[in-house]
Short mmCIF file of C-alpha atoms in Angstrom, two decimals:
data_model
loop_
_atom_site.label_atom_id
_atom_site.label_comp_id
_atom_site.label_asym_id
_atom_site.label_seq_id
_atom_site.Cartn_x
_atom_site.Cartn_y
_atom_site.Cartn_z
CA MET A 1 0.00 0.00 0.00
CA THR A 2 1.33 3.45 -0.89
CA ARG A 3 1.68 5.64 2.18
CA LYS A 4 -0.38 8.83 2.04
CA SER A 5 1.47 12.11 1.88
CA LYS A 6 0.98 14.67 4.64
CA ASN A 7 -1.17 16.76 2.27
CA ASP A 8 -3.42 13.72 1.77
CA THR A 9 -3.84 13.00 5.47
CA GLU A 10 -4.15 16.45 6.99
CA ARG A 11 -7.74 16.87 5.80
CA TYR A 12 -8.85 13.78 7.77
CA ARG A 13 -9.90 14.08 11.40
CA VAL A 14 -9.18 11.19 13.77
CA LEU A 15 -10.44 10.84 17.36
CA ILE A 16 -8.55 8.59 19.83
CA VAL A 17 -10.61 7.20 22.73
CA ASP A 18 -8.66 5.34 25.43
CA ASP A 19 -8.75 5.60 29.23
CA HIS A 20 -4.98 4.89 29.48
CA ALA A 21 -3.18 8.19 28.97
CA SER A 22 0.13 6.72 27.78
CA ALA A 23 -1.52 4.46 25.19
CA ARG A 24 -3.81 7.27 24.05
CA GLU A 25 -0.95 9.71 23.54
CA SER A 26 1.20 7.08 21.84
CA VAL A 27 -1.45 6.43 19.20
CA ALA A 28 -2.15 10.15 18.84
CA ASP A 29 1.56 10.92 18.33
CA VAL A 30 1.88 8.29 15.58
CA LEU A 31 -1.09 9.68 13.68
CA ARG A 32 -0.13 13.31 14.18
CA HIS A 33 3.31 12.48 12.80
CA ALA A 34 1.55 10.94 9.81
CA GLY A 35 -0.24 14.26 9.26
CA TYR A 36 -3.74 13.57 10.57
CA ASP A 37 -5.80 16.13 12.50
CA VAL A 38 -5.97 14.22 15.80
CA GLY A 39 -8.09 14.70 18.91
CA ALA A 40 -8.09 12.50 22.02
CA CYS A 41 -10.23 11.82 25.07
CA ALA A 42 -10.33 9.40 28.00
CA SER A 43 -13.83 7.90 27.79
CA ALA A 44 -16.56 6.93 25.35
CA ILE A 45 -18.94 9.51 26.87
CA GLU A 46 -16.40 12.25 26.20
CA GLY A 47 -15.96 10.84 22.71
CA LEU A 48 -19.69 11.09 21.99
CA ALA A 49 -19.69 14.68 23.20
CA LYS A 50 -16.77 15.51 20.87
CA LEU A 51 -18.53 13.80 17.96
CA ASN A 52 -21.55 16.02 18.63
CA GLN A 53 -19.35 19.12 18.54
CA ARG A 54 -17.24 18.35 15.49
CA PRO A 55 -17.44 15.84 12.61
CA VAL A 56 -14.79 13.12 12.62
CA ASP A 57 -13.72 10.73 9.86
CA VAL A 58 -12.16 7.91 11.91
CA VAL A 59 -12.50 6.91 15.57
CA VAL A 60 -9.75 4.76 17.14
CA THR A 61 -11.12 3.26 20.35
CA ASP A 62 -9.94 0.89 23.06
CA LEU A 63 -12.14 -2.09 23.94
CA GLN A 64 -11.80 -2.26 27.72
CA MET A 65 -12.83 1.05 29.29
CA PRO A 66 -14.75 1.84 32.50
CA GLY A 67 -18.37 2.86 32.09
CA MET A 68 -19.22 2.54 28.41
CA ASP A 69 -16.81 0.05 26.83
CA GLY A 70 -15.59 0.01 23.23
CA LEU A 71 -18.31 -2.31 21.91
CA GLU A 72 -21.11 -0.24 23.43
CA PHE A 73 -19.40 2.88 22.07
CA ILE A 74 -19.45 1.39 18.57
CA ARG A 75 -23.11 0.44 18.94
CA GLU A 76 -23.94 3.97 20.07
CA MET A 77 -22.17 5.50 17.05
CA GLU A 78 -24.06 3.06 14.84
CA ARG A 79 -27.39 4.07 16.41
CA ARG A 80 -26.61 7.72 15.74
CA ARG A 81 -25.74 6.94 12.10
CA LEU A 82 -22.63 9.12 12.24
CA GLY A 83 -20.99 7.48 9.21
CA VAL A 84 -17.64 7.52 11.02
CA GLN A 85 -15.16 4.69 10.41
CA VAL A 86 -14.13 2.85 13.58
CA LEU A 87 -10.85 1.09 14.36
CA MET A 88 -10.80 -0.95 17.57
CA ILE A 89 -7.55 -1.52 19.45
CA THR A 90 -7.36 -3.91 22.39
CA ALA A 91 -5.09 -6.08 24.47
CA HIS A 92 -8.00 -8.44 25.05
CA ALA A 93 -8.51 -9.76 21.55
CA SER A 94 -11.02 -12.55 21.02
CA VAL A 95 -13.05 -13.89 18.15
CA ALA A 96 -16.28 -12.93 19.92
CA SER A 97 -15.34 -9.29 20.45
CA ALA A 98 -13.94 -9.02 16.92
CA VAL A 99 -17.12 -10.40 15.38
CA GLU A 100 -19.29 -8.16 17.55
CA ALA A 101 -17.24 -5.08 16.68
CA MET A 102 -17.34 -5.82 12.95
CA ARG A 103 -21.06 -6.64 13.09
CA HIS A 104 -21.75 -3.16 14.41
CA GLY A 105 -19.65 -1.41 11.81
CA ALA A 106 -16.03 -1.46 13.01
CA PHE A 107 -13.74 -1.14 9.99
CA ASP A 108 -10.72 -2.91 11.47
CA TYR A 109 -9.52 -4.60 14.65
CA LEU A 110 -5.94 -4.47 15.97
CA GLU A 111 -4.47 -6.37 18.91
CA LYS A 112 -1.88 -4.77 21.17
CA PRO A 113 1.04 -4.59 20.79
CA PHE A 114 1.03 -3.34 17.20
CA ASP A 115 3.57 -1.37 15.19
CA ALA A 116 3.11 2.20 13.98
CA LEU A 117 3.05 1.20 10.32
CA LYS A 118 0.17 -1.23 10.82
CA LEU A 119 -1.79 1.46 12.66
CA GLU A 120 -1.14 3.99 9.88
CA GLN A 121 -2.18 1.48 7.24
CA SER A 122 -5.45 0.67 9.00
CA VAL A 123 -6.31 4.34 9.49
CA SER A 124 -5.39 5.07 5.87
CA ARG A 125 -7.74 2.34 4.62
CA ALA A 126 -10.48 3.66 6.91
CA CYS A 127 -10.02 7.15 5.45
CA ASP A 128 -10.28 5.72 1.94
CA ARG A 129 -13.52 3.99 2.92
CA ARG A 130 -14.82 7.23 4.44
CA ARG A 131 -14.00 9.12 1.24
CA LEU A 132 -15.81 6.56 -0.92
CA MET A 133 -18.86 6.76 1.30
CA GLN A 134 -18.91 10.55 1.14
CA GLN A 135 -18.65 10.46 -2.62
CA GLY A 136 -21.56 8.05 -2.77
CA SER A 137 -19.64 5.57 -4.95
CA SER A 138 -20.60 2.66 -2.70
CA ALA A 139 -24.28 3.23 -1.93
CA ALA A 140 -24.98 -0.41 -1.18
CA ALA A 141 -22.15 -0.64 1.33
CA THR A 142 -23.35 2.57 2.95
CA ALA A 143 -26.87 1.19 3.28
CA SER A 144 -25.63 -2.07 4.77
CA GLU A 145 -23.65 -0.23 7.44
CA ARG A 146 -26.78 1.63 8.45
CA THR A 147 -28.84 -1.49 8.92
CA ILE A 148 -30.12 -2.72 12.24
CA GLY A 149 -32.58 -5.53 12.91
CA GLY A 150 -33.64 -6.02 9.30
CA ALA A 151 -34.17 -2.47 8.09
CA ILE A 152 -32.27 -0.04 5.92
CA ALA A 153 -31.63 3.58 6.73
CA GLY A 154 -31.57 4.70 3.14
CA GLU A 155 -29.30 7.46 1.86
CA GLY A 156 -31.23 10.71 1.99
CA SER A 157 -34.04 9.11 3.95
CA ALA A 158 -35.30 10.92 7.03
CA SER A 159 -36.10 7.67 8.79
CA PRO A 160 -34.97 4.03 8.81
CA ILE A 161 -37.05 1.98 6.38
CA MET A 162 -38.42 -1.21 7.90
CA ILE A 163 -38.47 -4.19 5.57
CA GLY A 164 -41.75 -6.04 5.37
CA LYS A 165 -45.20 -5.67 3.81
CA SER A 166 -47.18 -7.80 6.26
CA GLN A 167 -50.28 -6.33 7.82
CA VAL A 168 -48.70 -6.10 11.28
CA MET A 169 -45.70 -4.20 9.87
CA GLN A 170 -47.95 -1.78 8.01
CA GLU A 171 -49.85 -1.15 11.24
CA LEU A 172 -46.57 -0.67 13.13
CA ARG A 173 -45.30 1.89 10.62
CA SER A 174 -48.60 3.74 10.80
CA ARG A 175 -48.51 3.84 14.60
CA ILE A 176 -44.89 5.04 14.60
CA ALA A 177 -45.80 7.93 12.29
CA GLN A 178 -48.70 8.83 14.57
CA ILE A 179 -46.58 8.75 17.74
CA ALA A 180 -43.40 10.33 16.39
CA VAL A 181 -44.78 13.84 15.92
CA THR A 182 -45.56 14.15 19.65
CA ASP A 183 -43.09 14.57 22.52
CA GLU A 184 -44.71 11.88 24.68
CA THR A 185 -42.77 9.11 26.41
CA VAL A 186 -42.98 5.79 24.53
CA LEU A 187 -42.59 2.28 25.96
CA ILE A 188 -41.58 -0.15 23.19
CA CYS A 189 -42.33 -3.76 24.08
CA GLY A 190 -41.42 -6.94 22.28
CA GLU A 191 -39.36 -10.11 22.35
CA SER A 192 -35.57 -10.04 22.04
CA GLY A 193 -34.40 -9.62 18.46
CA THR A 194 -37.57 -8.03 17.06
CA GLY A 195 -36.02 -4.64 16.35
CA LYS A 196 -37.16 -2.48 19.28
CA GLU A 197 -34.12 -0.21 18.93
CA LEU A 198 -34.93 0.30 15.27
CA VAL A 199 -38.45 1.40 16.20
CA ALA A 200 -36.98 3.90 18.66
CA GLN A 201 -34.70 5.22 15.90
CA SER A 202 -37.68 5.55 13.58
CA ILE A 203 -39.66 7.49 16.18
CA HIS A 204 -36.76 9.87 16.76
CA ALA A 205 -36.06 10.27 13.03
CA GLN A 206 -39.67 11.26 12.31
CA SER A 207 -39.95 13.61 15.27
CA ARG A 208 -39.37 17.34 15.59
CA ARG A 209 -36.23 16.41 17.56
CA VAL A 210 -34.48 14.78 14.63
CA ALA A 211 -31.81 17.52 14.57
CA GLY A 212 -30.90 16.59 18.16
CA PRO A 213 -29.08 13.44 19.30
CA LEU A 214 -30.55 10.03 20.06
CA VAL A 215 -28.54 8.83 23.07
CA SER A 216 -28.90 5.25 24.30
CA LEU A 217 -28.12 3.33 27.49
CA ASN A 218 -28.09 -0.45 27.57
CA CYS A 219 -29.48 -0.81 31.10
CA PRO A 220 -28.43 -4.44 31.87
CA VAL A 221 -24.75 -3.76 31.18
CA LEU A 222 -23.72 -1.68 34.21
CA ALA A 223 -23.81 -1.96 37.99
CA ALA A 224 -26.15 0.40 39.86
CA GLN A 225 -23.50 3.03 40.72
CA LEU A 226 -22.15 3.11 37.17
CA THR A 227 -25.69 3.24 35.74
CA GLU A 228 -26.47 6.29 37.90
CA SER A 229 -23.29 8.00 36.71
CA GLU A 230 -23.99 7.11 33.08
CA LEU A 231 -27.54 8.49 33.29
CA PHE A 232 -26.99 11.62 35.36
CA GLY A 233 -23.23 12.24 35.26
CA HIS A 234 -21.01 12.89 38.28
CA LYS A 235 -18.83 15.50 39.93
CA ARG A 236 -15.12 15.03 40.39
CA GLY A 237 -14.44 13.06 43.57
CA ALA A 238 -17.98 11.66 43.83
CA PHE A 239 -16.57 8.13 44.08
CA THR A 240 -13.31 6.25 43.53
CA GLY A 241 -12.12 6.81 39.98
CA ALA A 242 -14.22 9.96 39.42
CA ASP A 243 -11.20 12.13 38.61
CA ALA A 244 -13.11 14.68 36.51
CA ASP A 245 -16.61 16.10 36.07
CA ARG A 246 -18.62 14.04 33.64
CA ALA A 247 -21.88 14.64 31.80
CA GLY A 248 -24.44 11.82 31.78
CA ARG A 249 -26.68 10.53 29.01
CA PHE A 250 -29.57 12.85 29.88
CA GLU A 251 -27.35 15.90 29.43
CA LEU A 252 -25.92 14.53 26.19
CA ALA A 253 -29.46 13.98 24.89
CA ARG A 254 -30.49 17.60 25.48
CA GLY A 255 -32.79 18.75 22.68
CA GLY A 256 -33.10 15.18 21.40
CA SER A 257 -34.18 11.78 22.72
CA ILE A 258 -32.80 9.23 25.18
CA LEU A 259 -33.36 5.50 24.71
CA LEU A 260 -33.38 3.34 27.85
CA ASP A 261 -32.80 -0.13 26.40
CA GLU A 262 -34.29 -2.95 28.54
CA VAL A 263 -35.46 -0.50 31.19
CA THR A 264 -36.67 -3.28 33.52
CA GLU A 265 -33.02 -3.99 34.37
CA ILE A 266 -32.51 -0.62 36.07
CA ASP A 267 -31.73 -1.15 39.75
CA PRO A 268 -34.71 -0.48 42.06
CA SER A 269 -32.64 2.11 43.92
CA LEU A 270 -32.46 4.20 40.72
CA GLN A 271 -36.08 3.84 39.69
CA ALA A 272 -37.19 6.69 41.98
CA LYS A 273 -34.56 9.03 40.49
CA LEU A 274 -35.62 8.08 36.99
CA LEU A 275 -39.26 8.74 37.93
CA ARG A 276 -38.33 12.25 39.03
CA VAL A 277 -36.63 12.97 35.70
CA LEU A 278 -39.73 11.81 33.84
CA GLN A 279 -41.99 13.94 36.01
CA GLU A 280 -39.93 17.11 36.34
CA ARG A 281 -37.15 16.83 33.73
CA THR A 282 -34.62 17.72 36.45
CA PHE A 283 -31.84 15.78 38.20
CA GLU A 284 -28.52 16.18 40.01
CA ARG A 285 -25.20 14.69 39.02
CA VAL A 286 -23.78 12.11 41.44
CA GLY A 287 -21.94 14.02 44.17
CA SER A 288 -23.56 17.37 43.33
CA SER A 289 -26.45 19.35 44.80
CA GLU A 290 -26.88 21.49 41.69
CA THR A 291 -30.21 20.81 39.94
CA ILE A 292 -29.98 20.46 36.17
CA SER A 293 -32.97 20.93 33.88
CA VAL A 294 -33.06 19.07 30.60
CA ASP A 295 -35.30 19.06 27.54
CA VAL A 296 -35.33 15.46 26.35
CA ARG A 297 -37.82 12.89 25.09
CA VAL A 298 -37.69 9.47 26.76
CA LEU A 299 -38.03 6.23 24.82
CA ALA A 300 -37.75 2.88 26.62
CA THR A 301 -37.68 -0.75 25.53
CA THR A 302 -38.38 -3.99 27.36
CA ASN A 303 -38.68 -7.67 26.48
CA ARG A 304 -40.65 -8.39 29.65
CA ASP A 305 -44.26 -7.95 30.74
CA LEU A 306 -43.92 -4.79 32.81
CA ARG A 307 -47.30 -5.25 34.45
CA ALA A 308 -46.15 -8.65 35.70
CA GLU A 309 -42.91 -7.07 36.93
CA VAL A 310 -44.96 -4.50 38.85
CA ALA A 311 -47.20 -7.20 40.33
CA ALA A 312 -44.10 -9.13 41.45
CA GLY A 313 -42.69 -6.04 43.16
CA ARG A 314 -39.65 -5.78 40.89
CA PHE A 315 -40.68 -2.55 39.16
CA ARG A 316 -42.29 0.60 40.51
CA GLU A 317 -45.91 1.00 39.47
CA ASP A 318 -45.66 4.79 39.27
CA LEU A 319 -42.61 4.51 37.03
CA TYR A 320 -44.45 2.04 34.81
CA PHE A 321 -47.30 4.49 34.27
CA ARG A 322 -44.82 7.29 33.50
CA LEU A 323 -43.05 5.15 30.90
CA ALA A 324 -46.15 3.61 29.34
CA VAL A 325 -47.75 6.90 28.30
CA VAL A 326 -47.77 5.52 24.76
CA PRO A 327 -47.12 1.75 24.69
CA LEU A 328 -46.04 0.20 21.41
CA THR A 329 -45.58 -3.52 20.71
CA VAL A 330 -43.16 -4.80 18.07
CA PRO A 331 -44.48 -8.07 16.57
CA PRO A 332 -42.34 -11.22 16.66
CA LEU A 333 -41.14 -12.55 13.32
CA ARG A 334 -43.45 -15.60 13.56
CA GLU A 335 -46.41 -13.18 13.26
CA ARG A 336 -45.03 -11.65 10.08
CA GLY A 337 -43.98 -14.82 8.28
CA GLU A 338 -44.61 -13.33 4.84
CA ASP A 339 -41.75 -10.90 5.51
CA VAL A 340 -39.14 -13.61 6.13
CA LEU A 341 -37.98 -14.09 2.54
CA ALA A 342 -37.76 -10.34 1.94
CA LEU A 343 -35.48 -10.13 4.98
CA VAL A 344 -33.48 -13.13 3.76
CA ASP A 345 -32.86 -11.46 0.40
CA TYR A 346 -31.80 -8.27 2.10
CA PHE A 347 -29.36 -10.05 4.44
CA LEU A 348 -27.93 -12.00 1.48
CA ASP A 349 -27.28 -8.74 -0.31
CA GLN A 350 -25.83 -7.20 2.85
CA ALA A 351 -23.41 -10.12 3.23
CA HIS A 352 -22.45 -9.80 -0.43
CA HIS A 353 -21.28 -6.22 0.12
CA ARG A 354 -19.73 -6.76 3.53
CA LEU A 355 -17.75 -9.84 2.55
CA GLU A 356 -16.98 -8.45 -0.93
CA ARG A 357 -17.81 -11.75 -2.60
CA GLY A 358 -20.90 -13.47 -3.92
CA PRO A 359 -23.70 -12.64 -4.69
CA PHE A 360 -25.14 -15.42 -2.56
CA GLU A 361 -28.13 -17.56 -3.43
CA LEU A 362 -30.35 -20.05 -1.61
CA GLU A 363 -31.77 -23.21 -3.15
CA THR A 364 -35.56 -23.42 -3.25
CA LEU A 365 -35.70 -25.96 -0.41
CA ALA A 366 -33.51 -23.71 1.74
CA ARG A 367 -35.84 -20.77 1.18
CA GLU A 368 -38.84 -22.95 2.07
CA LEU A 369 -37.08 -24.11 5.25
CA LEU A 370 -36.47 -20.56 6.40
CA ALA A 371 -39.98 -19.47 5.47
CA ASP A 372 -41.54 -22.31 7.51
CA TYR A 373 -39.37 -21.87 10.62
CA GLU A 374 -40.82 -20.29 13.80
CA TRP A 375 -37.84 -17.93 14.44
CA PRO A 376 -37.84 -17.86 18.27
CA GLY A 377 -34.84 -15.50 18.09
CA ASN A 378 -36.72 -13.23 15.66
CA VAL A 379 -34.94 -11.01 13.11
CA ARG A 380 -31.64 -11.19 15.00
CA GLU A 381 -31.60 -14.98 14.66
CA LEU A 382 -32.49 -14.80 10.97
CA GLN A 383 -29.70 -12.31 10.29
CA ASN A 384 -27.24 -14.43 12.25
CA ILE A 385 -28.00 -17.61 10.31
CA VAL A 386 -28.02 -16.00 6.87
CA THR A 387 -24.73 -14.22 7.60
CA ARG A 388 -23.12 -17.41 8.92
CA ALA A 389 -24.20 -19.32 5.82
CA CYS A 390 -22.63 -16.67 3.59
CA VAL A 391 -19.36 -16.62 5.54
CA LEU A 392 -19.03 -20.40 5.15
CA ASN A 393 -20.28 -20.49 1.57
CA ASN A 394 -18.01 -22.01 -1.11
CA GLY A 395 -19.68 -20.37 -4.08
CA GLU A 396 -22.52 -22.85 -4.59
CA PRO A 397 -26.19 -22.05 -3.79
CA ILE A 398 -26.81 -22.49 -0.06
CA ARG A 399 -28.63 -25.77 0.67
CA ALA A 400 -31.32 -26.59 3.23
CA ASP A 401 -29.17 -29.28 4.86
CA GLU A 402 -26.52 -26.64 5.58
CA LEU A 403 -29.03 -24.48 7.44
CA ARG A 404 -31.06 -27.14 9.25
CA PRO A 405 -28.48 -27.97 12.00
CA TRP A 406 -28.46 -24.30 13.05
CA LEU A 407 -32.21 -24.15 13.65
CA ARG A 408 -33.57 -24.97 17.09
CA GLU A 409 -35.73 -28.06 17.37
CA GLY A 410 -38.78 -28.79 19.50
CA ARG A 411 -40.03 -25.99 21.74
CA LYS A 412 -39.18 -22.43 20.77
CA ASP A 413 -37.10 -21.89 23.92
CA GLN A 414 -34.83 -24.91 23.48
CA PHE A 415 -31.58 -25.33 21.63
CA ILE A 416 -31.10 -28.22 19.23
CA SER A 417 -30.56 -31.64 20.77
CA SER A 418 -27.16 -32.51 22.22
CA ASP A 419 -26.48 -35.19 19.61
CA ALA A 420 -26.56 -32.67 16.74
CA THR A 421 -23.43 -32.70 14.64
CA THR A 422 -23.01 -28.91 14.74
CA ASP A 423 -21.11 -27.50 17.74
CA SER A 424 -23.87 -26.13 19.99
CA THR A 425 -21.77 -23.13 20.99
CA ASP A 426 -22.01 -21.95 17.38
CA LEU A 427 -25.71 -21.31 17.97
CA LEU A 428 -24.97 -18.73 20.66
CA VAL A 429 -23.19 -16.30 18.36
CA GLY A 430 -25.04 -12.99 18.28
CA MET A 431 -27.14 -13.66 21.39
CA LYS A 432 -26.97 -11.55 24.54
CA LEU A 433 -25.37 -13.21 27.56
CA ASP A 434 -28.59 -12.91 29.57
CA ASP A 435 -30.52 -14.66 26.79
CA VAL A 436 -27.96 -17.48 26.66
CA GLU A 437 -28.23 -17.96 30.44
CA ARG A 438 -32.01 -18.01 30.30
CA HIS A 439 -32.07 -20.59 27.50
CA LEU A 440 -29.67 -22.83 29.43
CA ILE A 441 -31.70 -22.60 32.62
CA GLU A 442 -35.07 -23.20 30.92
CA THR A 443 -33.73 -26.06 28.79
CA THR A 444 -32.28 -27.79 31.87
CA LEU A 445 -35.50 -27.20 33.81
CA ALA A 446 -37.50 -28.81 30.99
CA ARG A 447 -35.13 -31.79 30.91
CA PHE A 448 -35.80 -32.43 34.62
CA GLU A 449 -39.55 -31.93 34.09
CA GLY A 450 -39.70 -28.79 36.21
CA HIS A 451 -37.84 -30.20 39.22
CA ARG A 452 -35.91 -27.21 40.50
CA ALA A 453 -33.63 -29.00 42.95
CA LYS A 454 -32.34 -31.35 40.22
CA THR A 455 -32.04 -28.44 37.81
CA ALA A 456 -29.98 -26.40 40.29
CA ALA A 457 -27.71 -29.39 40.96
CA ALA A 458 -27.18 -29.97 37.23
CA LEU A 459 -26.33 -26.30 36.69
CA GLY A 460 -24.02 -26.19 39.71
CA ILE A 461 -25.90 -23.34 41.43
CA GLY A 462 -27.93 -23.04 44.61
CA ILE A 463 -31.67 -23.59 44.44
CA ARG A 464 -32.31 -20.11 45.83
CA THR A 465 -30.21 -18.66 43.03
CA LEU A 466 -32.15 -20.72 40.52
CA SER A 467 -35.50 -19.68 42.00
CA GLY A 468 -34.45 -16.03 41.89
CA LYS A 469 -33.56 -16.37 38.21
CA LEU A 470 -36.88 -18.07 37.46
CA ARG A 471 -38.82 -15.39 39.31
CA SER A 472 -37.11 -12.77 37.16
CA TYR A 473 -38.37 -14.71 34.12
CA GLY A 474 -41.95 -14.63 35.47
CA TYR A 475 -42.11 -18.15 36.95
CA PRO A 476 -44.18 -18.45 40.15
CA PRO A 477 -42.32 -19.50 43.35
CA ARG A 478 -42.54 -23.16 44.39
CA GLU A 479 -41.79 -23.74 48.06
CA LYS A 480 -41.83 -27.52 47.69
CA ASP A 481 -38.60 -27.37 45.75
CA PHE A 482 -36.89 -25.82 48.76
CA ALA A 483 -38.15 -28.78 50.81
CA ARG A 484 -36.83 -31.22 48.21
CA ALA A 485 -33.46 -29.52 48.24
CA GLY A 486 -33.21 -30.05 52.00
#
């Protein structure tokens, strides 16, 4: 590869995000020497603030960072559709993190230690990609990078375009258009993998707040103290490690919208503070007595029955009513079966552009297999399987017998049987850790015909731990299992 001249590089802006000062400055020095316009910051939250203030061509981010880590940072940039190219650098390289980073739009992935030339080459390629995107010479690639949950955010489109012509999807689009023009709080319900985040993006994109940011928080990711800091910010010295003032997500979302993803996972101790923000649009940073007012629209998602969570005492009833001003349900893929093949064709085309080979085709029997499947993992599962088939494809049309081992058998909430020839761990790719844990627990419980003591023993956990997990899934308590365990 021919190295860019300083005149070529100086027009590109690069942002370095790393909580380790020495590593951050080392990368920044290399790229400044190469002629890039370089900025640097110590956290993903600071990085998002800088991206709001000034356009950037390439972001170089660490993976392991306190608060919002590199993967969540990448997902947040993807949600905001910034078009920035992302290079991830980490000392904790793994196939899982690499795949996750690339799936959410990372351009390249480097493992520490790396040499300066390799860094320069990766950034140079990212700048070339950025230039091509800006020139519009790769419209299909641009569209594929702006795709989440089976929908395309088309170039020049004000809102993500949801794929599907089924009646339930037409009704959903109509309801989104009706809701979007208001400033009311929206609670988006639906199973995992249905595209709840995409619906939130569509609501924001069609609202009067579209010029403002859409800031997201994945609620299950952080401990209670970190969640409070991420939501409301903190003052320097508020707790160990708080070495500088920091703005929270509500402040960053000023004039726009905030998305609370899987809001049921917010710690009960924070639910009262969140209720106050919804009621009064005011809050205090952690460690501060100064009241901050904020103009922000709240969107929330959940894959649970919030009314059942309220009845079980796990979620505040008053907070539920504040969130569910306008409830919206995203249909599971099994209720929109006529959309499956349209999604399949889109994901095949997406893989063609991402992998830069193909185009990929499915045999008729393979298409029939996918069309007839129940899709318990919804659009996320469909995208996962189609992408996997394309990655492993040898140039021939994809056959049904290639796909069948990857589909779950029997009940919707079970994995395929243990004697399947495909490595069962391959089925977990693309699933959230909480979903994997739940599937394992429910599958083991079914195997022991509902006997909780045997299930706990097989899983190597205490029966009280198991019962707590099951209660969180909506299972009623069974005292007789405690007696059996004794």
